[in-house]
C-alpha positions as semicolon CSV with decimal commas, in nm:
position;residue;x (nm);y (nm);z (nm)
1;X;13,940;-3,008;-10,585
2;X;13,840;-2,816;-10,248
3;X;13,845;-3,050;-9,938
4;X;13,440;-2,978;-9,928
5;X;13,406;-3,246;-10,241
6;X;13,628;-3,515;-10,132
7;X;13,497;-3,779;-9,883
8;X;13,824;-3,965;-9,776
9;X;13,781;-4,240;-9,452
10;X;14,087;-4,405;-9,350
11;X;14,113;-4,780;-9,457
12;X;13,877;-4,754;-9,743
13;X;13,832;-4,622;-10,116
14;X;13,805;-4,264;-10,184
15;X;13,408;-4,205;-10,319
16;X;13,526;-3,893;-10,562
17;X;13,279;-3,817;-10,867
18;X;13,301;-3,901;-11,195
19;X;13,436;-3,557;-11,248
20;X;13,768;-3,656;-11,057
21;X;13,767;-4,056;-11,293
22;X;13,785;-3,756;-11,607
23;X;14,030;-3,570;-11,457
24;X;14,265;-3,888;-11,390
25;X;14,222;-4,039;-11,762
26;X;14,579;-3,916;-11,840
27;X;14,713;-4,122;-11,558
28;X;14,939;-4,385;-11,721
29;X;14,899;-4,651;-11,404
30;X;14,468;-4,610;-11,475
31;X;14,202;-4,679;-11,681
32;X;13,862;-4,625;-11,657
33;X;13,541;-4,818;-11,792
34;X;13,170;-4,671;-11,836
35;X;12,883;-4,918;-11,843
36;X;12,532;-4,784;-11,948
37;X;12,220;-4,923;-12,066
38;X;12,096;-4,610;-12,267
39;X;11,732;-4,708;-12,309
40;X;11,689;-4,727;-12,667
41;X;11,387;-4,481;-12,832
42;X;11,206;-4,829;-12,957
43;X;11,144;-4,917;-12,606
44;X;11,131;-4,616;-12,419
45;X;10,771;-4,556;-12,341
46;X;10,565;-4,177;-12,341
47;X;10,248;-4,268;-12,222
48;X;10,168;-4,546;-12,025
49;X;9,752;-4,536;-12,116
50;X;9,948;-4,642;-12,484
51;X;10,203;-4,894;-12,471
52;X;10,243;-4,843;-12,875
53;X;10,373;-4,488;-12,845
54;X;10,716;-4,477;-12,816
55;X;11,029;-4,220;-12,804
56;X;11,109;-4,308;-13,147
57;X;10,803;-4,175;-13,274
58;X;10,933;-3,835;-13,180
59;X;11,292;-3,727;-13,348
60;X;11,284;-3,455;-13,099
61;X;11,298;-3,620;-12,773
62;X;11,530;-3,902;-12,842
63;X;11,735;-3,694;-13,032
64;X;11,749;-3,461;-12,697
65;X;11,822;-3,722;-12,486
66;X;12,042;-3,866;-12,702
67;X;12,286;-3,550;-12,734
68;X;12,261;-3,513;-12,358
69;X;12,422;-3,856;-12,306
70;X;12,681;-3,789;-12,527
71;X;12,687;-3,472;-12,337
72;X;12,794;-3,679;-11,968
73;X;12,997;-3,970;-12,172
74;X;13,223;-3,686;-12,351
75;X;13,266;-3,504;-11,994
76;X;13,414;-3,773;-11,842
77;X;13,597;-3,928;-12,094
78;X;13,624;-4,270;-12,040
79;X;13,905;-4,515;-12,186
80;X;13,628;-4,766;-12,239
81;X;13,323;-4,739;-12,268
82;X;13,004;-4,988;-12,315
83;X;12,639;-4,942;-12,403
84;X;12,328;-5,159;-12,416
85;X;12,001;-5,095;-12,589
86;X;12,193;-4,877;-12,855
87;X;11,978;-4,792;-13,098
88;X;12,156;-4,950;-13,423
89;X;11,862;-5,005;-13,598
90;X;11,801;-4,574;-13,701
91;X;12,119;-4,433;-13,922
92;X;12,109;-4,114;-13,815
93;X;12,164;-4,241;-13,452
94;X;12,418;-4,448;-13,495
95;X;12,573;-4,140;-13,748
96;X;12,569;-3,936;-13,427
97;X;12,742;-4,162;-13,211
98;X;13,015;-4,255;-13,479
99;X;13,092;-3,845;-13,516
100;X;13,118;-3,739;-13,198
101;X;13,288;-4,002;-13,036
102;X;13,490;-4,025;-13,343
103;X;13,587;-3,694;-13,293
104;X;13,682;-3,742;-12,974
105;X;13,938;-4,023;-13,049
106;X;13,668;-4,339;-12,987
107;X;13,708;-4,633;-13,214
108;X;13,323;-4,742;-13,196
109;X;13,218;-5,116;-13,233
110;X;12,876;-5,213;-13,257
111;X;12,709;-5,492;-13,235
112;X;12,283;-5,590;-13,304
113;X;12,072;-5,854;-13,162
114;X;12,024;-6,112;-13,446
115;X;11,663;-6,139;-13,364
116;X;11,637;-5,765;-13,570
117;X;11,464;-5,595;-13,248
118;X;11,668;-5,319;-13,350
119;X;11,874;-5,270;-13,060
120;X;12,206;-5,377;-12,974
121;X;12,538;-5,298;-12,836
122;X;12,816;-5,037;-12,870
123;X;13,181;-5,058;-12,730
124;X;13,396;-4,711;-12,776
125;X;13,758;-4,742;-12,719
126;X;13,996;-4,435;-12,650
127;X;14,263;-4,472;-12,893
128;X;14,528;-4,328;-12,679
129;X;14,460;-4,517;-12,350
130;X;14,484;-4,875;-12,491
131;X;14,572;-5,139;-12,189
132;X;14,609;-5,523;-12,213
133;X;14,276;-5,659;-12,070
134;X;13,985;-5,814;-12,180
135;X;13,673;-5,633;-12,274
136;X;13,336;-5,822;-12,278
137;X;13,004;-5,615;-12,318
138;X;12,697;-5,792;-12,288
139;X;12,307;-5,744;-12,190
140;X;12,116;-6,052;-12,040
141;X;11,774;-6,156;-12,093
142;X;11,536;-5,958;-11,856
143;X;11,365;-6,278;-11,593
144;X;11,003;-6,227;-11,721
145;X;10,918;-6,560;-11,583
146;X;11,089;-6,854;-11,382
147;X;11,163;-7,050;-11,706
148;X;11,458;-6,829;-11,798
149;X;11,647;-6,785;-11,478
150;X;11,780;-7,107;-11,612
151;X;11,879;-6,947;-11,994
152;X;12,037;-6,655;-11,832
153;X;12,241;-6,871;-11,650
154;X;12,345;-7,026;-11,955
155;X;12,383;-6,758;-12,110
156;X;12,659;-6,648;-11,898
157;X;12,783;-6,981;-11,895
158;X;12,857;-6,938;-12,302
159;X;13,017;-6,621;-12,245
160;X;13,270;-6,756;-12,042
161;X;13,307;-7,108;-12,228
162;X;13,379;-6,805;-12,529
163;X;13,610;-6,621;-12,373
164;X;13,838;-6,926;-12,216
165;X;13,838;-7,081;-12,609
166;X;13,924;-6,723;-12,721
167;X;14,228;-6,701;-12,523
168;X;14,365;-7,060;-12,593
169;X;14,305;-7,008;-12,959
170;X;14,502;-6,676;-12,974
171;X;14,754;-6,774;-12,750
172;X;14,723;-6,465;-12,535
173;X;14,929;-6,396;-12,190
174;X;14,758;-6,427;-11,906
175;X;14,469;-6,066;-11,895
176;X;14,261;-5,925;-11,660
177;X;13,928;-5,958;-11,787
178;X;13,644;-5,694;-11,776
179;X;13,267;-5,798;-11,799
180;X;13,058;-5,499;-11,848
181;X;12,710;-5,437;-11,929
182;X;12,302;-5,517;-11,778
183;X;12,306;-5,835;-11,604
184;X;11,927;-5,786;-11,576
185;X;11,963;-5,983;-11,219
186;X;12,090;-5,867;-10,871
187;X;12,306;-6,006;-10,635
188;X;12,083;-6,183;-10,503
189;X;12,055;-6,436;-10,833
190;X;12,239;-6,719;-10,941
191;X;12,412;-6,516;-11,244
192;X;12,542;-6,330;-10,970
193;X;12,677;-6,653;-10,782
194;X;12,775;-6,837;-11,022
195;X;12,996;-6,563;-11,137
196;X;13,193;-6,516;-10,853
197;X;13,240;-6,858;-10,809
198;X;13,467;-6,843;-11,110
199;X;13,629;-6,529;-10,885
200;X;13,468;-6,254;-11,055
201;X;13,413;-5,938;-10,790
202;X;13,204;-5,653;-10,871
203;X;13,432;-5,363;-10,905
204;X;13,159;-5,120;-10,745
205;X;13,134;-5,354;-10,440
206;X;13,491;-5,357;-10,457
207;X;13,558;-5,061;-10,416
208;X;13,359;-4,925;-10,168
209;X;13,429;-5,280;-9,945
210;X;13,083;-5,397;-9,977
211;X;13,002;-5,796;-9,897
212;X;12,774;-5,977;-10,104
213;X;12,502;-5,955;-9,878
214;X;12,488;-5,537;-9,926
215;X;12,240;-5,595;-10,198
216;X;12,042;-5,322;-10,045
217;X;12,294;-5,065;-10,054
218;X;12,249;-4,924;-10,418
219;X;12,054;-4,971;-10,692
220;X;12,095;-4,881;-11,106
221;X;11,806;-4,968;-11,245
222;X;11,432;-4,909;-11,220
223;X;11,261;-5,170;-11,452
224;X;10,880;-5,157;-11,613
225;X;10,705;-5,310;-11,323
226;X;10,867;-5,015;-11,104
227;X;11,133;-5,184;-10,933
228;X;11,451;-5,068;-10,840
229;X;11,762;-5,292;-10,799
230;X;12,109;-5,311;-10,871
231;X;12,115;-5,530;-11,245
232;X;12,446;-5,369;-11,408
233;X;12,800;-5,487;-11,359
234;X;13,148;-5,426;-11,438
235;X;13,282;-5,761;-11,281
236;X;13,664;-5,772;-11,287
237;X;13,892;-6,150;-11,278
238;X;14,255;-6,112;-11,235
239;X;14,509;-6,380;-11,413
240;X;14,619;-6,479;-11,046
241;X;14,240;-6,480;-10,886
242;X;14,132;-6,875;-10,797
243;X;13,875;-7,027;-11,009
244;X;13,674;-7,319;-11,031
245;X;13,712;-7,507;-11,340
246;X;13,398;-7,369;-11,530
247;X;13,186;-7,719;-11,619
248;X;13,208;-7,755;-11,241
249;X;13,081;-7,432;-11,167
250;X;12,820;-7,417;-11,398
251;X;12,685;-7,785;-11,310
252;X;12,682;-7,621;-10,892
253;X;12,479;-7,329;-10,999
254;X;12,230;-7,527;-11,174
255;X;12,260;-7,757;-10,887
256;X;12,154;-7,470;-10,688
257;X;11,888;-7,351;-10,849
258;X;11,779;-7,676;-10,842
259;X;11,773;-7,702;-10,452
260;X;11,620;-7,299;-10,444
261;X;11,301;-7,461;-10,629
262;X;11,294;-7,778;-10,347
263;X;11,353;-7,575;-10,054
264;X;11,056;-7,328;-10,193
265;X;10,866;-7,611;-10,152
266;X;10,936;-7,624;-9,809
267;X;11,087;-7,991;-9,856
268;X;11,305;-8,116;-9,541
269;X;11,614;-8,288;-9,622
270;X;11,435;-8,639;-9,610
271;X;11,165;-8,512;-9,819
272;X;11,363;-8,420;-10,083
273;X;11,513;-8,717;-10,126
274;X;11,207;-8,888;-10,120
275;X;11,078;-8,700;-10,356
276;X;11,375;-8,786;-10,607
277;X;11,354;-9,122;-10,504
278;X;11,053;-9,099;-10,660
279;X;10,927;-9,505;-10,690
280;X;11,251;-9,642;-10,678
281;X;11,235;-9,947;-10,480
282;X;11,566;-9,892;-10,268
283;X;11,733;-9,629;-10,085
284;X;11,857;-9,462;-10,384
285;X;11,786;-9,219;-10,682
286;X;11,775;-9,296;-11,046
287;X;11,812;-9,154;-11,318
288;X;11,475;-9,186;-11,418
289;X;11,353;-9,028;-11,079
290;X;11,618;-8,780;-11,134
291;X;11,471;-8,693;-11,478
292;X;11,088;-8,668;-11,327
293;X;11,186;-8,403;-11,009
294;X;11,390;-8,133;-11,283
295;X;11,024;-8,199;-11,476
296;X;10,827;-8,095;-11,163
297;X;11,101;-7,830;-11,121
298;X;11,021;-7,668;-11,434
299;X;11,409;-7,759;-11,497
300;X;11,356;-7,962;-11,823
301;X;11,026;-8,007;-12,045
302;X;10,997;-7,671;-12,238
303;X;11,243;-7,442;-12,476
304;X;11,453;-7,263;-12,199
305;X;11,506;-7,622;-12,004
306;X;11,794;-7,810;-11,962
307;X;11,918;-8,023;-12,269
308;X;11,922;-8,405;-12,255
309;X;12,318;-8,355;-12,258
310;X;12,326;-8,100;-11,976
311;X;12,095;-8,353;-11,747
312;X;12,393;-8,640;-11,834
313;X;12,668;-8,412;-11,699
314;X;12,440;-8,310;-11,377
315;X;12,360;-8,690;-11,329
316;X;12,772;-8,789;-11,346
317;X;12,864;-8,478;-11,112
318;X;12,591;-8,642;-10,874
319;X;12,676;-8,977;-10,904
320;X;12,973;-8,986;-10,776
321;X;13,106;-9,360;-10,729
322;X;12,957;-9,421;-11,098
323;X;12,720;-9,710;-11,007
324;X;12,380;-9,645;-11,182
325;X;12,234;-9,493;-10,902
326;X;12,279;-9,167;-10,657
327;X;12,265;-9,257;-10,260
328;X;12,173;-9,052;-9,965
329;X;12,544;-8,986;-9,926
330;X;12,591;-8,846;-10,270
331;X;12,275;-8,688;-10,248
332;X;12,349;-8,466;-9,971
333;X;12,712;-8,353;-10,101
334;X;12,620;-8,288;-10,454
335;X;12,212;-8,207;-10,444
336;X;12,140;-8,061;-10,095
337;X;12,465;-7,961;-9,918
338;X;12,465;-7,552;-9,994
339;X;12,801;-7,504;-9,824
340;X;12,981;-7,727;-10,087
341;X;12,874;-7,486;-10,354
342;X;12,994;-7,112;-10,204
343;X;13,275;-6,977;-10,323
344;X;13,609;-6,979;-10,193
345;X;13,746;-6,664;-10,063
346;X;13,998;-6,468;-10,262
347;X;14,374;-6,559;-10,140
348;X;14,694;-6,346;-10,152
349;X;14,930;-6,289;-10,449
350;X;15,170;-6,430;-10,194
351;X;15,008;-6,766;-10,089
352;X;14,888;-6,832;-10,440
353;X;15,216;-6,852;-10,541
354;X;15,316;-7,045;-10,291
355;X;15,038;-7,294;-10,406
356;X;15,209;-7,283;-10,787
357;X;15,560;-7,463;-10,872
358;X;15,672;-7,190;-11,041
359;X;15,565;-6,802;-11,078
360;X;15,587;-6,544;-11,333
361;X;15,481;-6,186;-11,348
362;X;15,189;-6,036;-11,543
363;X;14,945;-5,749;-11,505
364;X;14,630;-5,731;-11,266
365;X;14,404;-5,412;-11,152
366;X;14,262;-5,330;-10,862
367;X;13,963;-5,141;-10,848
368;X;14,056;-4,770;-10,749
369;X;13,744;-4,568;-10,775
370;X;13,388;-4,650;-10,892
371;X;13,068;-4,423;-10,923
372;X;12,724;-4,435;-11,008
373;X;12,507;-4,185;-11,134
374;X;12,261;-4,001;-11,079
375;X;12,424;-4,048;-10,709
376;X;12,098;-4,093;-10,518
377;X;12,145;-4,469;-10,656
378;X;12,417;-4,528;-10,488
379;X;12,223;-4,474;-10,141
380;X;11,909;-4,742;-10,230
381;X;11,689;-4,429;-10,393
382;X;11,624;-4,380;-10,762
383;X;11,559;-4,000;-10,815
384;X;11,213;-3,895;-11,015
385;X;11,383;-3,617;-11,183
386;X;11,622;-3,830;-11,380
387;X;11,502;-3,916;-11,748
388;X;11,811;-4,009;-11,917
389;X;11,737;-4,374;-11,896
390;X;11,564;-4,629;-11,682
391;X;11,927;-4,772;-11,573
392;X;12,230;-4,553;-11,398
393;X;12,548;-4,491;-11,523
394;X;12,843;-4,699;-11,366
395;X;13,244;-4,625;-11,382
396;X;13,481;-4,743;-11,296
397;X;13,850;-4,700;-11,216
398;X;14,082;-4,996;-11,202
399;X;14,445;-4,914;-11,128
400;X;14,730;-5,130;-11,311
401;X;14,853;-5,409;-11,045
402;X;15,179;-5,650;-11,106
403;X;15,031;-5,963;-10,979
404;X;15,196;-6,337;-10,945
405;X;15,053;-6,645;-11,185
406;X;15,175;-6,997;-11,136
407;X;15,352;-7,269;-11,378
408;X;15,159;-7,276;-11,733
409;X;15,023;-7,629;-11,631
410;X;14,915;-7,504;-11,251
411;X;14,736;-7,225;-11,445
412;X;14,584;-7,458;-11,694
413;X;14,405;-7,689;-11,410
414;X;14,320;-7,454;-11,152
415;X;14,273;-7,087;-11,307
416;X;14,205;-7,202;-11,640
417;X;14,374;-6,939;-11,777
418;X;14,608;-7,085;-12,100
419;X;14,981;-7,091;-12,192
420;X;15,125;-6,776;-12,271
421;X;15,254;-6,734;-12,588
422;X;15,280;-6,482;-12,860
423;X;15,015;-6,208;-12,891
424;X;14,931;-6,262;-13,273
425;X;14,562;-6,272;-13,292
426;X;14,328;-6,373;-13,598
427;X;14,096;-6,579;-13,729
428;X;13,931;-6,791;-13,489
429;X;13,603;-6,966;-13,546
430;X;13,238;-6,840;-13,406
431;X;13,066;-7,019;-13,102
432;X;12,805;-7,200;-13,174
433;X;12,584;-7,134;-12,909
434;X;12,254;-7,001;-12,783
435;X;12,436;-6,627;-12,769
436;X;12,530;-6,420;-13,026
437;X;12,930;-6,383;-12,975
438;X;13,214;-6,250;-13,191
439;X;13,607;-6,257;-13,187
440;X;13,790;-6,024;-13,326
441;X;13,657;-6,035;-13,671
442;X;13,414;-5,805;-13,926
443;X;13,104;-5,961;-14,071
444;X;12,846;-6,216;-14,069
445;X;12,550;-6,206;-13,862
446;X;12,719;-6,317;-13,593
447;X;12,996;-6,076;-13,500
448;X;13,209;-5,895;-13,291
449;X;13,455;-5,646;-13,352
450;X;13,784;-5,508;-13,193
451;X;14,121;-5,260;-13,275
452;X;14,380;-5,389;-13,473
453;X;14,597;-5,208;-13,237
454;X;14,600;-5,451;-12,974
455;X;14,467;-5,791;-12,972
456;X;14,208;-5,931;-12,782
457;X;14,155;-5,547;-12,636
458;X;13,727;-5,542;-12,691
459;X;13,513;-5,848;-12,743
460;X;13,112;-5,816;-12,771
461;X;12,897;-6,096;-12,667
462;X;12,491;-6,028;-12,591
463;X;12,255;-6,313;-12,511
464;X;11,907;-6,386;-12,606
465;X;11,707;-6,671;-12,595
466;X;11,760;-6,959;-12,793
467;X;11,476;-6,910;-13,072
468;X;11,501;-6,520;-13,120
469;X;11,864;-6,519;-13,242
470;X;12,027;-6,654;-13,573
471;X;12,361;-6,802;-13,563
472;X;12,587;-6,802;-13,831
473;X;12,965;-6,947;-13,902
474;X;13,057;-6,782;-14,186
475;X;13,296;-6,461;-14,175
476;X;13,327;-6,224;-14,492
477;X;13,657;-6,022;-14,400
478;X;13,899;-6,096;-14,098
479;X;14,180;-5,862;-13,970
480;X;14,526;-6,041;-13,866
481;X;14,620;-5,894;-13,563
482;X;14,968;-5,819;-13,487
């Protein structure tokens, strides 16, 4: 590679192409991940006059762009790779996929709404570059309107409530855990926040040093309204990174949204608590009042809202002395205070162990490389020429860290990550939940699948909203993993 194509500045990531994440695949220490929302035909749109005609009324043009993705995803050869809006629904597509990834030593997994849109996911392993981690792939439910910011955010919230239960029930050592896929929301959003409070970090930003405030700085999508922003992930949590215990962090991002919707009202401090105090005789909120401002909030009161049961854990977090009632004390710490709800900065391997009573090794990455194309994203711009999908291509290159965890109890209470023990996986029981989620196991509606070769390597998960998906418990064939 001449000097001419690198761009190396001291202190920071080098910003090679994907060309240079191929060439490295063979590197022992590295993997490398793909994330790509591949537009599927049945939404893909030829003529705007005609909403009704899509790519999937002409074999020739999906099939086209089809190959040519195959084309870029064979080039570069990634260990893992995971698509959204696959096209599961048309044999001969999925036929395509299966042979030439097949050939090219993928193990494909795929995975299709429940609501029979005909769309779904696919996850393609390398089966000669297999590395301990967890692999979620997942595609969030686009914001159409203001009633599902708060779904989305549960959505998320299931996936990770899924993958903390999947790793206590198999009894798996401490992983590194990938989340790839189209958040359908920018850094800007609470999916965004509420994932890093649980000490997620976007590789991408990661690697080329960017703060959460450099929103502006790429993009990877440009949706049907026109828009461009940056919507897809590959968010990467290390066994040793802090996090919040997850009920508390989900409870603070609905808390947030929550005080977005009163401070869009332009409410002072004062008014806002007014306006929760609602008619309450005293100098205090209750619950009733409580109940009445998520109503006026849009919070509660139609599908997408919160459910009776999620209120009662908001209304405990608030109330924090347990009396009945929520003061202006209490208000302002749980409700209004934004400063109690940002995330706490990642610490050192050295003084997190220090924190812990005891230590042990295990294995961590750190984000070596990531790309985007076509690369005019990654400067803000989204290039006219480019018709291989409405959403750029993202990869990325973590490098294999040794990394310290505490005591198995420490871990337990403040990473939430569970006892190690052996790595047998099998049968474990679906989530019943408002996304469609899998573990490790073949069949049923309601699925995911993974390689026997390692356990707890790939896990699928896609959300939808509550009434377009069917869930189901029962499992026709499991594998024992061992």
């Amino acid at each position: 590679m001449g000097r001419k194509n690198r761009r190396i500045n001291k202190g920071r990531v080098s910003r090679i192409g994907s060309y240079a994440i191929a060439s490295s695949i063979k590197d022992p220490t590295c993997i490398s991940c793909t994330t790509f929302n591949i537009l599927a035909p049945i939404y893909k749109r030829l003529n705007h006059e005609d909403p009704s005609y899509r790519e999937s009324d002409v074999k020739d043009y999906w099939l086209d762009r089809n190959q040519k993705i195959l084309d870029w995803l064979l080039c570069e050869r990634s260990s893992i790779i995971c698509l959204q809006e696959f096209w599961v629904g048309n044999e001969e597509m999925v036929s395509i996929y299966d042979k030439r990834l097949g050939d090219a030593g993928y193990f494909n997994f795929k995975l299709a709404r429940t609501n029979n849109r005909g769309d779904g996911l696919l996850t393609a392993l390398h089966k000669d570059y297999f590395k301990e981690l967890l692999i979620v792939n997942t595609h969030l439910l686009f914001p159409h309107n203001s009633s599902l910011c708060l779904e989305r955010l549960r959505q998320v919230y299931k996936i990770l409530q899924y993958v903390e239960s999947y790793q206590k029930e198999n009894k798996l050592n401490p992983l590194p855990i990938l989340l790839c896929g189209d958040w359908n929301g920018s850094k800007r959003g609470h999916v965004y926040k509420f994932l890093r409070s649980q000490g997620f970090v976007s590789s991408y930003d990661t690697a080329h040093q960017y703060t959460d405030a450099d929103a502006h700085k790429w993009v990877s999508h440009r949706n049907h309204r026109g828009n461009i922003c940056g919507v897809d992930f590959i968010w990467l949590l290390n066994p040793n990174r802090y996090r919040k215990l997850l009920k508390t962090s989900w409870s603070e991002a609905v808390f947030g949204m929550f005080r977005y919707q009163l401070r869009r009202a332009s409410l002072t401090e004062n008014d806002a608590f007014v306006f929760l105090k609602a008619d309450s005789q005293g100098d205090y909120i209750t619950y009733s009042g409580f109940c009445e401002a998520l109503r006026q909030l849009n919070l509660i009161g139609h599908c997408n809202g919160l459910s009776a049961e999620e209120i009662q854990e908001l209304w405990v977090q608030a109330d924090i002395d347990g009396n009945g009632v929520v003061d202006y004390k209490e208000f302002k710490q749980w409700i209004w205070n934004a400063s109690r709800f940002e995330e706490r900065d990642e610490v050192s391997d050295e003084v997190w162990a220090d924190v812990m009573n005891e230590t042990e090794q295990t294995i961590g990455f750190s984000v070596k490389n990531a790309v985007l194309f076509p690369t005019e994203v990654e400067k803000g711009m989204w290039p006219e020429n480019y018709s291989l999908s409405d959403h750029a291509r993202l990869t990325v290159q973590p490098e294999t860290r040794r990394c310290v965890t505490g005591s198995s109890a420490a871990r337990w209470e403040a990473n939430k990550i569970f006892t190690p023990a052996d790595k047998t996986g099998g049968p474990c029981e679906q989530l019943t939940s408002d996304i469609c989620a899998g573990c490790l196991c073949n069949g049923g509606a309601v699925y995911a699948n993974a390689s026997h070769f390692l356990p707890g390597v790939v896990h699928n998960t896609m959300g939808r909203k509550k009434q377009e998906i069917g869930i189901t418990r029962s499992i026709s064939k499991l594998w024992k993993c061992g």
